mmCIF file of C-alpha atoms in Angstrom:
data_model
loop_
_atom_site.group_PDB
_atom_site.id
_atom_site.type_symbol
_atom_site.label_atom_id
_atom_site.label_comp_id
_atom_site.label_asym_id
_atom_site.label_seq_id
_atom_site.Cartn_x
_atom_site.Cartn_y
_atom_site.Cartn_z
ATOM 1 C CA MET A 1 1.075 9.354 15.654
ATOM 2 C CA ALA A 2 -0.258 10.694 12.354
ATOM 3 C CA TYR A 3 2.036 11.745 9.519
ATOM 4 C CA ARG A 4 2.138 15.526 9.031
ATOM 5 C CA VAL A 5 1.689 15.795 5.257
ATOM 6 C CA ILE A 6 2.459 18.528 2.777
ATOM 7 C CA VAL A 7 0.886 18.045 -0.654
ATOM 8 C CA VAL A 8 2.416 19.668 -3.735
ATOM 9 C CA GLU A 9 -0.055 19.484 -6.632
ATOM 10 C CA ASP A 10 -1.022 22.178 -9.133
ATOM 11 C CA GLU A 11 -4.206 20.574 -10.494
ATOM 12 C CA PRO A 12 -7.029 21.856 -8.236
ATOM 13 C CA ASP A 13 -9.398 18.894 -8.540
ATOM 14 C CA MET A 14 -6.643 16.356 -7.920
ATOM 15 C CA LEU A 15 -5.396 18.380 -4.947
ATOM 16 C CA ASP A 16 -8.891 18.412 -3.449
ATOM 17 C CA ASP A 17 -9.217 14.637 -3.949
ATOM 18 C CA ILE A 18 -5.857 13.936 -2.287
ATOM 19 C CA VAL A 19 -6.602 16.172 0.690
ATOM 20 C CA ALA A 20 -10.089 14.707 1.140
ATOM 21 C CA THR A 21 -8.732 11.146 0.920
ATOM 22 C CA LEU A 22 -6.011 11.663 3.531
ATOM 23 C CA ARG A 23 -8.235 13.627 5.928
ATOM 24 C CA LYS A 24 -10.510 10.595 6.225
ATOM 25 C CA SER A 25 -7.639 8.590 7.701
ATOM 26 C CA PRO A 26 -6.363 8.973 11.291
ATOM 27 C CA ASP A 27 -2.877 8.161 9.998
ATOM 28 C CA PHE A 28 -2.486 11.476 8.184
ATOM 29 C CA GLU A 29 -2.752 15.155 9.088
ATOM 30 C CA ILE A 30 -2.665 17.726 6.284
ATOM 31 C CA ALA A 31 -0.157 20.385 7.325
ATOM 32 C CA SER A 32 -0.281 22.494 4.158
ATOM 33 C CA THR A 33 -0.679 22.414 0.380
ATOM 34 C CA TYR A 34 1.204 24.145 -2.431
ATOM 35 C CA LYS A 35 0.898 24.332 -6.195
ATOM 36 C CA THR A 36 4.602 24.002 -7.003
ATOM 37 C CA ALA A 37 7.700 22.579 -5.370
ATOM 38 C CA PRO A 38 9.644 25.900 -5.456
ATOM 39 C CA ALA A 39 6.754 27.590 -3.641
ATOM 40 C CA ALA A 40 6.736 24.861 -0.983
ATOM 41 C CA ILE A 41 10.360 24.474 0.000
ATOM 42 C CA ASN A 42 10.853 27.520 2.246
ATOM 43 C CA PRO A 43 7.526 27.848 4.129
ATOM 44 C CA SER A 44 7.225 24.078 4.699
ATOM 45 C CA GLY A 45 9.817 24.207 7.462
ATOM 46 C CA MET A 46 7.403 25.796 9.940
ATOM 47 C CA PHE A 47 5.119 22.724 9.758
ATOM 48 C CA ARG A 48 7.809 20.120 10.585
ATOM 49 C CA PRO A 49 6.431 17.688 7.963
ATOM 50 C CA ASP A 50 6.930 13.919 8.109
ATOM 51 C CA LEU A 51 5.766 13.299 4.559
ATOM 52 C CA PHE A 52 5.740 15.166 1.245
ATOM 53 C CA LEU A 53 3.456 14.088 -1.589
ATOM 54 C CA MET A 54 4.932 15.909 -4.561
ATOM 55 C CA ASP A 55 3.877 15.917 -8.205
ATOM 56 C CA ILE A 56 7.230 15.224 -9.854
ATOM 57 C CA GLU A 57 5.889 15.470 -13.398
ATOM 58 C CA GLU A 58 5.640 19.242 -13.029
ATOM 59 C CA GLU A 59 8.451 21.326 -14.490
ATOM 60 C CA GLY A 60 11.321 21.872 -12.057
ATOM 61 C CA ALA A 61 10.151 19.373 -9.424
ATOM 62 C CA LEU A 62 12.872 16.792 -10.082
ATOM 63 C CA GLU A 63 15.569 19.478 -10.190
ATOM 64 C CA ILE A 64 14.620 20.904 -6.775
ATOM 65 C CA LEU A 65 14.085 17.499 -5.154
ATOM 66 C CA PRO A 66 17.637 17.232 -3.702
ATOM 67 C CA ASP A 67 17.048 20.546 -1.889
ATOM 68 C CA PHE A 68 13.998 19.069 -0.169
ATOM 69 C CA VAL A 69 16.007 15.983 0.817
ATOM 70 C CA SER A 70 18.764 18.158 2.282
ATOM 71 C CA LYS A 71 16.426 20.479 4.158
ATOM 72 C CA PHE A 72 13.932 17.886 5.458
ATOM 73 C CA THR A 73 16.254 15.059 6.379
ATOM 74 C CA GLY A 74 13.745 13.073 8.415
ATOM 75 C CA ALA A 75 10.802 13.359 6.028
ATOM 76 C CA TYR A 76 9.560 10.839 3.512
ATOM 77 C CA ILE A 77 9.167 12.207 -0.008
ATOM 78 C CA LEU A 78 6.843 10.367 -2.385
ATOM 79 C CA GLY A 79 6.809 11.555 -5.960
ATOM 80 C CA MET A 80 3.355 11.464 -7.554
ATOM 81 C CA MET A 81 2.777 10.506 -11.207
ATOM 82 C CA ASP A 82 -0.333 10.191 -13.399
ATOM 83 C CA GLN A 83 1.176 7.251 -15.312
ATOM 84 C CA TRP A 84 4.114 5.084 -14.359
ATOM 85 C CA ASP A 85 7.304 6.314 -16.021
ATOM 86 C CA PRO A 86 10.459 4.324 -15.166
ATOM 87 C CA VAL A 87 12.748 7.155 -16.276
ATOM 88 C CA ILE A 88 11.064 9.683 -13.985
ATOM 89 C CA ALA A 89 10.989 7.140 -11.154
ATOM 90 C CA LYS A 90 14.716 6.527 -11.520
ATOM 91 C CA ARG A 91 15.450 10.265 -11.563
ATOM 92 C CA ALA A 92 13.337 10.699 -8.436
ATOM 93 C CA LEU A 93 15.329 8.028 -6.598
ATOM 94 C CA ALA A 94 18.562 9.617 -7.814
ATOM 95 C CA GLY A 95 17.357 12.899 -6.305
ATOM 96 C CA GLY A 96 16.745 11.251 -2.938
ATOM 97 C CA ALA A 97 13.008 10.577 -3.047
ATOM 98 C CA THR A 98 11.677 7.719 -0.937
ATOM 99 C CA GLY A 99 9.850 6.407 -3.994
ATOM 100 C CA CYS A 100 6.997 7.120 -6.377
ATOM 101 C CA VAL A 101 3.224 6.602 -6.291
ATOM 102 C CA LEU A 102 0.491 6.675 -8.904
ATOM 103 C CA LYS A 103 -2.464 9.033 -8.654
ATOM 104 C CA PRO A 104 -5.166 8.566 -7.541
ATOM 105 C CA PHE A 105 -4.526 6.527 -4.389
ATOM 106 C CA THR A 106 -6.086 5.655 -1.061
ATOM 107 C CA ALA A 107 -4.684 6.383 2.384
ATOM 108 C CA LYS A 108 -4.102 2.647 2.838
ATOM 109 C CA GLU A 109 -2.054 2.547 -0.356
ATOM 110 C CA ILE A 110 0.178 5.390 0.843
ATOM 111 C CA LEU A 111 0.912 3.416 4.015
ATOM 112 C CA GLU A 112 1.731 0.377 1.871
ATOM 113 C CA TYR A 113 4.060 2.439 -0.309
ATOM 114 C CA LEU A 114 5.860 3.790 2.762
ATOM 115 C CA GLN A 115 6.291 0.312 4.205
ATOM 116 C CA LEU A 116 7.550 -1.075 0.894
ATOM 117 C CA TYR A 117 10.031 1.715 0.225
ATOM 118 C CA SER A 118 11.297 1.883 3.823
ATOM 119 C CA ALA A 119 12.402 -1.749 3.574
ATOM 120 C CA ARG A 120 14.106 -1.202 0.193
ATOM 121 C CA GLY A 121 17.347 0.382 1.373
ATOM 122 C CA GLN A 122 19.131 3.618 0.519
ATOM 123 C CA ARG A 123 17.333 6.387 -1.331
ATOM 124 C CA LYS A 124 19.302 5.776 -4.481
ATOM 125 C CA PRO A 125 18.603 4.148 -7.831
ATOM 126 C CA ALA A 126 18.890 0.381 -7.761
ATOM 127 C CA CYS A 127 22.060 -1.328 -8.892
ATOM 128 C CA LEU A 128 20.969 -3.523 -11.821
ATOM 129 C CA ILE A 129 23.280 -6.460 -12.524
ATOM 130 C CA SER A 130 22.859 -8.850 -15.454
ATOM 131 C CA PHE A 131 24.493 -12.262 -15.637
ATOM 132 C CA PHE A 132 25.299 -13.317 -19.204
ATOM 133 C CA SER A 133 27.190 -16.239 -20.701
ATOM 134 C CA PRO A 134 27.894 -17.050 -24.363
ATOM 135 C CA LYS A 135 27.023 -20.690 -23.665
ATOM 136 C CA GLY A 136 25.500 -22.641 -20.802
ATOM 137 C CA ARG A 137 27.096 -24.331 -17.778
ATOM 138 C CA ALA A 138 29.279 -21.341 -16.933
ATOM 139 C CA GLY A 139 28.147 -21.063 -13.294
ATOM 140 C CA ARG A 140 26.054 -17.994 -14.107
ATOM 141 C CA THR A 141 23.009 -18.956 -12.043
ATOM 142 C CA THR A 142 25.073 -20.153 -9.088
ATOM 143 C CA LEU A 143 27.007 -16.882 -8.954
ATOM 144 C CA ALA A 144 23.824 -14.783 -9.208
ATOM 145 C CA ALA A 145 22.180 -16.699 -6.358
ATOM 146 C CA ILE A 146 25.186 -16.559 -4.048
ATOM 147 C CA LEU A 147 25.828 -12.872 -4.717
ATOM 148 C CA ALA A 148 22.191 -12.060 -3.952
ATOM 149 C CA LEU A 149 22.441 -13.797 -0.572
ATOM 150 C CA LEU A 150 25.788 -12.208 0.292
ATOM 151 C CA ILE A 151 24.856 -8.665 -0.755
ATOM 152 C CA ALA A 152 21.610 -8.789 1.224
ATOM 153 C CA GLU A 153 23.498 -10.016 4.290
ATOM 154 C CA LYS A 154 26.299 -7.476 3.957
ATOM 155 C CA THR A 155 24.107 -4.416 3.280
ATOM 156 C CA GLY A 156 20.795 -5.145 4.984
ATOM 157 C CA GLU A 157 19.131 -3.874 1.799
ATOM 158 C CA ARG A 158 16.578 -5.688 -0.342
ATOM 159 C CA VAL A 159 17.840 -7.801 -3.248
ATOM 160 C CA ALA A 160 15.807 -9.239 -6.128
ATOM 161 C CA LEU A 161 16.662 -12.240 -8.258
ATOM 162 C CA ILE A 162 14.860 -12.335 -11.602
ATOM 163 C CA ASP A 163 15.112 -15.651 -13.440
ATOM 164 C CA ALA A 164 14.941 -14.486 -17.052
ATOM 165 C CA ASP A 165 16.235 -17.782 -18.434
ATOM 166 C CA LEU A 166 12.667 -18.322 -19.555
ATOM 167 C CA GLN A 167 12.995 -21.808 -20.998
ATOM 168 C CA PHE A 168 15.447 -23.488 -18.636
ATOM 169 C CA GLY A 169 15.701 -21.350 -15.485
ATOM 170 C CA ASP A 170 16.998 -23.181 -12.413
ATOM 171 C CA LEU A 171 16.749 -20.650 -9.599
ATOM 172 C CA PRO A 172 13.594 -22.185 -8.038
ATOM 173 C CA ILE A 173 15.460 -25.515 -7.877
ATOM 174 C CA PHE A 174 18.432 -23.869 -6.170
ATOM 175 C CA PHE A 175 16.157 -22.757 -3.343
ATOM 176 C CA ASP A 176 13.773 -25.735 -3.410
ATOM 177 C CA ILE A 177 10.684 -23.574 -3.885
ATOM 178 C CA GLU A 178 7.592 -23.605 -6.114
ATOM 179 C CA PRO A 179 6.429 -19.995 -6.562
ATOM 180 C CA GLN A 180 2.817 -19.441 -7.545
ATOM 181 C CA ARG A 181 3.672 -16.509 -9.823
ATOM 182 C CA THR A 182 6.403 -16.241 -12.439
ATOM 183 C CA VAL A 183 8.032 -13.699 -14.708
ATOM 184 C CA VAL A 184 5.427 -14.628 -17.346
ATOM 185 C CA ASP A 185 2.622 -13.465 -15.061
ATOM 186 C CA ALA A 186 4.488 -10.269 -14.256
ATOM 187 C CA ALA A 187 5.228 -9.506 -17.907
ATOM 188 C CA GLN A 188 1.587 -9.978 -18.902
ATOM 189 C CA ASP A 189 0.282 -7.827 -16.030
ATOM 190 C CA ILE A 190 2.987 -5.164 -15.839
ATOM 191 C CA LYS A 191 0.968 -2.404 -17.578
ATOM 192 C CA LEU A 192 -1.638 -2.660 -14.808
ATOM 193 C CA LEU A 193 0.750 -2.861 -11.851
ATOM 194 C CA THR A 194 2.262 -0.414 -9.389
ATOM 195 C CA PRO A 195 5.239 -1.219 -7.151
ATOM 196 C CA VAL A 196 2.854 -2.128 -4.318
ATOM 197 C CA THR A 197 0.791 -4.516 -6.437
ATOM 198 C CA PHE A 198 3.889 -5.893 -8.187
ATOM 199 C CA ALA A 199 5.773 -6.806 -4.996
ATOM 200 C CA PRO A 200 3.681 -9.964 -4.259
ATOM 201 C CA TYR A 201 4.850 -11.496 -7.561
ATOM 202 C CA PHE A 202 8.198 -12.090 -5.847
ATOM 203 C CA TYR A 203 8.736 -15.106 -3.590
ATOM 204 C CA GLN A 204 10.696 -14.253 -0.447
ATOM 205 C CA ILE A 205 13.531 -16.746 -0.175
ATOM 206 C CA LYS A 206 14.812 -15.331 3.094
ATOM 207 C CA ASP A 207 15.044 -11.930 4.777
ATOM 208 C CA GLY A 208 16.142 -9.398 2.184
ATOM 209 C CA VAL A 209 16.202 -11.746 -0.830
ATOM 210 C CA SER A 210 13.247 -12.389 -3.154
ATOM 211 C CA LEU A 211 12.855 -14.308 -6.410
ATOM 212 C CA LEU A 212 10.758 -13.675 -9.505
ATOM 213 C CA SER A 213 10.707 -17.197 -10.909
ATOM 214 C CA SER A 214 11.083 -18.488 -14.439
ATOM 215 C CA PRO A 215 8.050 -20.295 -15.898
ATOM 216 C CA ASP A 216 7.710 -24.015 -15.264
ATOM 217 C CA ARG A 217 7.167 -24.842 -18.956
ATOM 218 C CA PRO A 218 9.604 -23.846 -21.744
ATOM 219 C CA GLU A 219 6.852 -22.916 -24.212
ATOM 220 C CA TYR A 220 5.658 -20.140 -21.889
ATOM 221 C CA ALA A 221 8.796 -18.202 -22.801
ATOM 222 C CA GLU A 222 7.062 -17.063 -25.989
ATOM 223 C CA LEU A 223 4.596 -15.083 -23.872
ATOM 224 C CA VAL A 224 7.295 -12.680 -22.647
ATOM 225 C CA THR A 225 8.322 -9.908 -25.030
ATOM 226 C CA PRO A 226 11.662 -8.112 -24.626
ATOM 227 C CA GLU A 227 9.782 -4.869 -23.973
ATOM 228 C CA ALA A 228 7.605 -6.385 -21.248
ATOM 229 C CA LEU A 229 10.585 -7.966 -19.502
ATOM 230 C CA THR A 230 12.376 -4.609 -19.570
ATOM 231 C CA GLU A 231 9.385 -2.976 -17.869
ATOM 232 C CA VAL A 232 9.343 -5.750 -15.250
ATOM 233 C CA VAL A 233 13.016 -5.160 -14.494
ATOM 234 C CA GLN A 234 12.581 -1.395 -14.335
ATOM 235 C CA MET A 235 9.680 -1.557 -11.885
ATOM 236 C CA SER A 236 11.662 -4.020 -9.760
ATOM 237 C CA GLN A 237 14.271 -1.318 -9.304
ATOM 238 C CA ASN A 238 11.764 0.721 -7.302
ATOM 239 C CA ILE A 239 11.163 -2.121 -4.852
ATOM 240 C CA PHE A 240 14.689 -3.461 -4.437
ATOM 241 C CA ARG A 241 18.063 -1.791 -3.937
ATOM 242 C CA TYR A 242 19.862 -4.487 -5.946
ATOM 243 C CA VAL A 243 18.267 -6.292 -8.889
ATOM 244 C CA MET A 244 20.042 -9.320 -10.362
ATOM 245 C CA VAL A 245 18.860 -10.778 -13.657
ATOM 246 C CA ASP A 246 19.908 -14.285 -14.683
ATOM 247 C CA LEU A 247 19.785 -14.219 -18.483
ATOM 248 C CA PRO A 248 19.686 -17.119 -20.946
ATOM 249 C CA ALA A 249 22.878 -18.062 -22.749
ATOM 250 C CA GLY A 250 23.560 -16.354 -26.062
ATOM 251 C CA PHE A 251 22.375 -13.111 -27.603
ATOM 252 C CA ASN A 252 18.745 -12.399 -28.428
ATOM 253 C CA PRO A 253 16.545 -9.260 -28.248
ATOM 254 C CA LEU A 254 15.504 -10.041 -24.661
ATOM 255 C CA VAL A 255 19.118 -10.306 -23.503
ATOM 256 C CA LEU A 256 20.205 -7.188 -25.362
ATOM 257 C CA ASN A 257 17.327 -5.127 -23.937
ATOM 258 C CA VAL A 258 18.155 -6.008 -20.333
ATOM 259 C CA CYS A 259 21.902 -5.593 -20.807
ATOM 260 C CA ARG A 260 21.329 -2.172 -22.353
ATOM 261 C CA ILE A 261 19.760 -0.788 -19.151
ATOM 262 C CA SER A 262 22.060 -2.639 -16.725
ATOM 263 C CA ASP A 263 24.566 -0.883 -14.508
ATOM 264 C CA LEU A 264 26.791 -3.950 -14.618
ATOM 265 C CA VAL A 265 26.914 -6.923 -16.994
ATOM 266 C CA LEU A 266 28.944 -9.915 -15.849
ATOM 267 C CA VAL A 267 30.067 -11.937 -18.876
ATOM 268 C CA MET A 268 30.713 -15.401 -17.496
ATOM 269 C CA THR A 269 32.691 -18.205 -19.089
ATOM 270 C CA MET A 270 33.788 -21.566 -17.698
ATOM 271 C CA ILE A 271 37.298 -22.708 -18.460
ATOM 272 C CA ASN A 272 37.111 -26.233 -19.868
ATOM 273 C CA SER A 273 38.303 -27.033 -23.388
ATOM 274 C CA GLY A 274 39.861 -23.712 -24.347
ATOM 275 C CA PHE A 275 37.191 -22.750 -26.884
ATOM 276 C CA GLU A 276 35.392 -20.800 -24.141
ATOM 277 C CA ILE A 277 37.875 -17.947 -24.344
ATOM 278 C CA ASN A 278 37.006 -17.486 -28.020
ATOM 279 C CA HIS A 279 33.305 -17.408 -27.132
ATOM 280 C CA ALA A 280 33.936 -14.793 -24.454
ATOM 281 C CA LYS A 281 35.983 -12.714 -26.876
ATOM 282 C CA LYS A 282 33.120 -12.657 -29.397
ATOM 283 C CA ALA A 283 30.729 -11.610 -26.633
ATOM 284 C CA MET A 284 32.997 -8.791 -25.499
ATOM 285 C CA GLU A 285 33.370 -7.573 -29.083
ATOM 286 C CA MET A 286 29.581 -7.471 -29.319
ATOM 287 C CA PHE A 287 29.257 -5.400 -26.141
ATOM 288 C CA GLU A 288 32.075 -3.105 -27.232
ATOM 289 C CA SER A 289 30.375 -2.434 -30.575
ATOM 290 C CA GLN A 290 27.106 -1.658 -28.769
ATOM 291 C CA ARG A 291 28.437 0.525 -25.992
ATOM 292 C CA GLY A 292 31.502 2.118 -27.522
ATOM 293 C CA ASP A 293 34.239 3.357 -25.217
ATOM 294 C CA GLY A 294 32.001 3.070 -22.155
ATOM 295 C CA TYR A 295 31.699 -0.708 -22.304
ATOM 296 C CA SER A 296 34.655 -1.290 -19.972
ATOM 297 C CA ARG A 297 32.920 0.507 -17.082
ATOM 298 C CA THR A 298 29.804 -1.643 -17.208
ATOM 299 C CA VAL A 299 30.775 -4.967 -18.823
ATOM 300 C CA LYS A 300 33.061 -7.193 -16.771
ATOM 301 C CA THR A 301 34.425 -10.660 -17.486
ATOM 302 C CA VAL A 302 34.333 -13.509 -14.979
ATOM 303 C CA PHE A 303 35.943 -16.888 -15.621
ATOM 304 C CA THR A 304 34.861 -19.850 -13.506
ATOM 305 C CA ARG A 305 36.492 -23.191 -12.645
ATOM 306 C CA VAL A 306 39.926 -21.696 -13.153
ATOM 307 C CA ASN A 307 42.775 -24.066 -12.335
ATOM 308 C CA PRO A 308 45.388 -23.182 -11.283
ATOM 309 C CA PHE A 309 43.677 -20.386 -9.361
ATOM 310 C CA THR A 310 46.509 -17.852 -9.510
ATOM 311 C CA GLU A 311 47.108 -14.266 -10.556
ATOM 312 C CA GLU A 312 49.429 -15.563 -13.269
ATOM 313 C CA GLU A 313 46.596 -17.631 -14.724
ATOM 314 C CA ARG A 314 44.258 -14.600 -14.697
ATOM 315 C CA ILE A 315 46.835 -12.568 -16.645
ATOM 316 C CA LYS A 316 47.327 -15.459 -19.081
ATOM 317 C CA ILE A 317 43.574 -15.662 -19.785
ATOM 318 C CA ALA A 318 43.402 -11.880 -20.247
ATOM 319 C CA LEU A 319 46.185 -11.991 -22.831
ATOM 320 C CA GLN A 320 44.369 -14.736 -24.755
ATOM 321 C CA LEU A 321 41.056 -12.884 -24.458
ATOM 322 C CA GLY A 322 42.343 -9.475 -25.486
ATOM 323 C CA TYR A 323 40.238 -7.857 -22.723
ATOM 324 C CA ALA A 324 40.674 -7.383 -18.995
ATOM 325 C CA VAL A 325 39.649 -10.331 -16.827
ATOM 326 C CA ASP A 326 37.919 -8.782 -13.829
ATOM 327 C CA ALA A 327 37.536 -11.906 -11.715
ATOM 328 C CA ILE A 328 38.419 -15.577 -11.720
ATOM 329 C CA ILE A 329 36.627 -18.169 -9.615
ATOM 330 C CA PRO A 330 38.029 -21.544 -8.549
ATOM 331 C CA ASN A 331 36.192 -24.840 -8.814
ATOM 332 C CA GLU A 332 34.396 -26.025 -5.682
ATOM 333 C CA TYR A 333 32.416 -29.258 -5.797
ATOM 334 C CA ARG A 334 31.018 -28.797 -2.297
ATOM 335 C CA MET A 335 29.326 -25.536 -3.371
ATOM 336 C CA ILE A 336 27.901 -27.182 -6.485
ATOM 337 C CA SER A 337 26.493 -29.947 -4.278
ATOM 338 C CA VAL A 338 24.806 -27.395 -1.992
ATOM 339 C CA ALA A 339 23.269 -25.545 -4.968
ATOM 340 C CA ASN A 340 22.002 -28.699 -6.645
ATOM 341 C CA SER A 341 20.439 -29.949 -3.411
ATOM 342 C CA GLY A 342 18.179 -26.901 -3.022
ATOM 343 C CA ARG A 343 19.840 -25.915 0.267
ATOM 344 C CA LEU A 344 21.456 -22.716 -0.950
ATOM 345 C CA ALA A 345 19.482 -20.394 1.348
ATOM 346 C CA GLN A 346 20.120 -22.551 4.422
ATOM 347 C CA GLY A 347 23.746 -21.579 4.812
ATOM 348 C CA LEU A 348 26.828 -20.972 2.716
ATOM 349 C CA PRO A 349 30.195 -22.674 3.414
ATOM 350 C CA MET A 350 32.116 -19.429 3.919
ATOM 351 C CA ASP A 351 35.337 -21.243 4.779
ATOM 352 C CA THR A 352 35.902 -22.255 1.133
ATOM 353 C CA LEU A 353 38.136 -20.434 -1.328
ATOM 354 C CA LEU A 354 35.203 -20.116 -3.729
ATOM 355 C CA MET A 355 33.010 -18.377 -1.162
ATOM 356 C CA LYS A 356 35.794 -16.036 -0.105
ATOM 357 C CA THR A 357 36.339 -15.138 -3.759
ATOM 358 C CA ILE A 358 32.647 -14.455 -4.388
ATOM 359 C CA SER A 359 32.464 -12.470 -1.151
ATOM 360 C CA ASN A 360 35.198 -10.201 -2.520
ATOM 361 C CA ILE A 361 33.187 -9.729 -5.726
ATOM 362 C CA ALA A 362 30.150 -8.812 -3.607
ATOM 363 C CA ASP A 363 32.198 -6.218 -1.730
ATOM 364 C CA ARG A 364 33.264 -4.620 -5.014
ATOM 365 C CA ILE A 365 29.672 -4.488 -6.275
ATOM 366 C CA ILE A 366 28.489 -2.948 -3.014
ATOM 367 C CA GLY A 367 31.255 -0.365 -3.172
ATOM 368 C CA GLU A 368 30.288 0.645 -6.702
ATOM 369 C CA GLY A 369 26.564 0.569 -5.849
ATOM 370 C CA ARG A 370 27.052 3.061 -3.017
#
């Protein structure tokens, strides 16, 4: 059955092109057209539309979008843009849009957009989570990978892993894969991409979880600018409901850019010699100076390999740190063995204390992401 389409576009030539394009396809039936969203919302009900194509760059379109979502609960709403704007795209998702498309487009591309966005998950902005550690070997990559698998399984929504540790990323090894495209390719092409053409840059690890790999040579890291990586992450948010970025250790412009736009930054530190708490404290002071009073809502501390794994030990670490400790994770050599063997996607040992602990963290993230 063809989609009954209502087009909202105030530029006459573009409106004619859109209508002519869709009328050539048996998958679409033009129900009506309007110049503005306010003019469309009331009379559209008589046509029982399945799909709105709405120019969301016009004044007032984003503000009235939630009213369309409430009134036409079963309809898809694709916001149309002349140029990709991540801020507008995020506002459209926040208003309940199915997603955004770039003009001009073909009928086939609209079908591809609908398929891509239908698999994404809820009509809400993505939850962007960054994994940061002051130094390496903190379990950052392992936690990112496991959380991605658990969140996808628990929610049924699409999850992206972006390996932004550009020189020494390990996520492809964790899943024993050799992707053909990497974050370097995406960063170099991003100005020319749309969500539909960007999606194939990700390697599907398993249902609901996809990876944008780090480059296979450390020197390729120089080809990725902080600005380009930020654009890659922002476009990923239109394809996936949860986006998880594994960052390199230490602060640099790339790390700061991604952390700045993140909904949640997990500052991870491994307990070993005792110096790690000082490193974590310096990192938290940096985030506090950047974000002011709001840092505590978005920057959380996670300590790994904590022994003894007790509430008393968590409180002790928090007192030494001078900041809240949001989660502690026990050591688990069996999990490390699974990750290092490349078998991570083949099954997680849920009976372990480590996996139960990480599952609880996933539940908290899901709760906040809803």
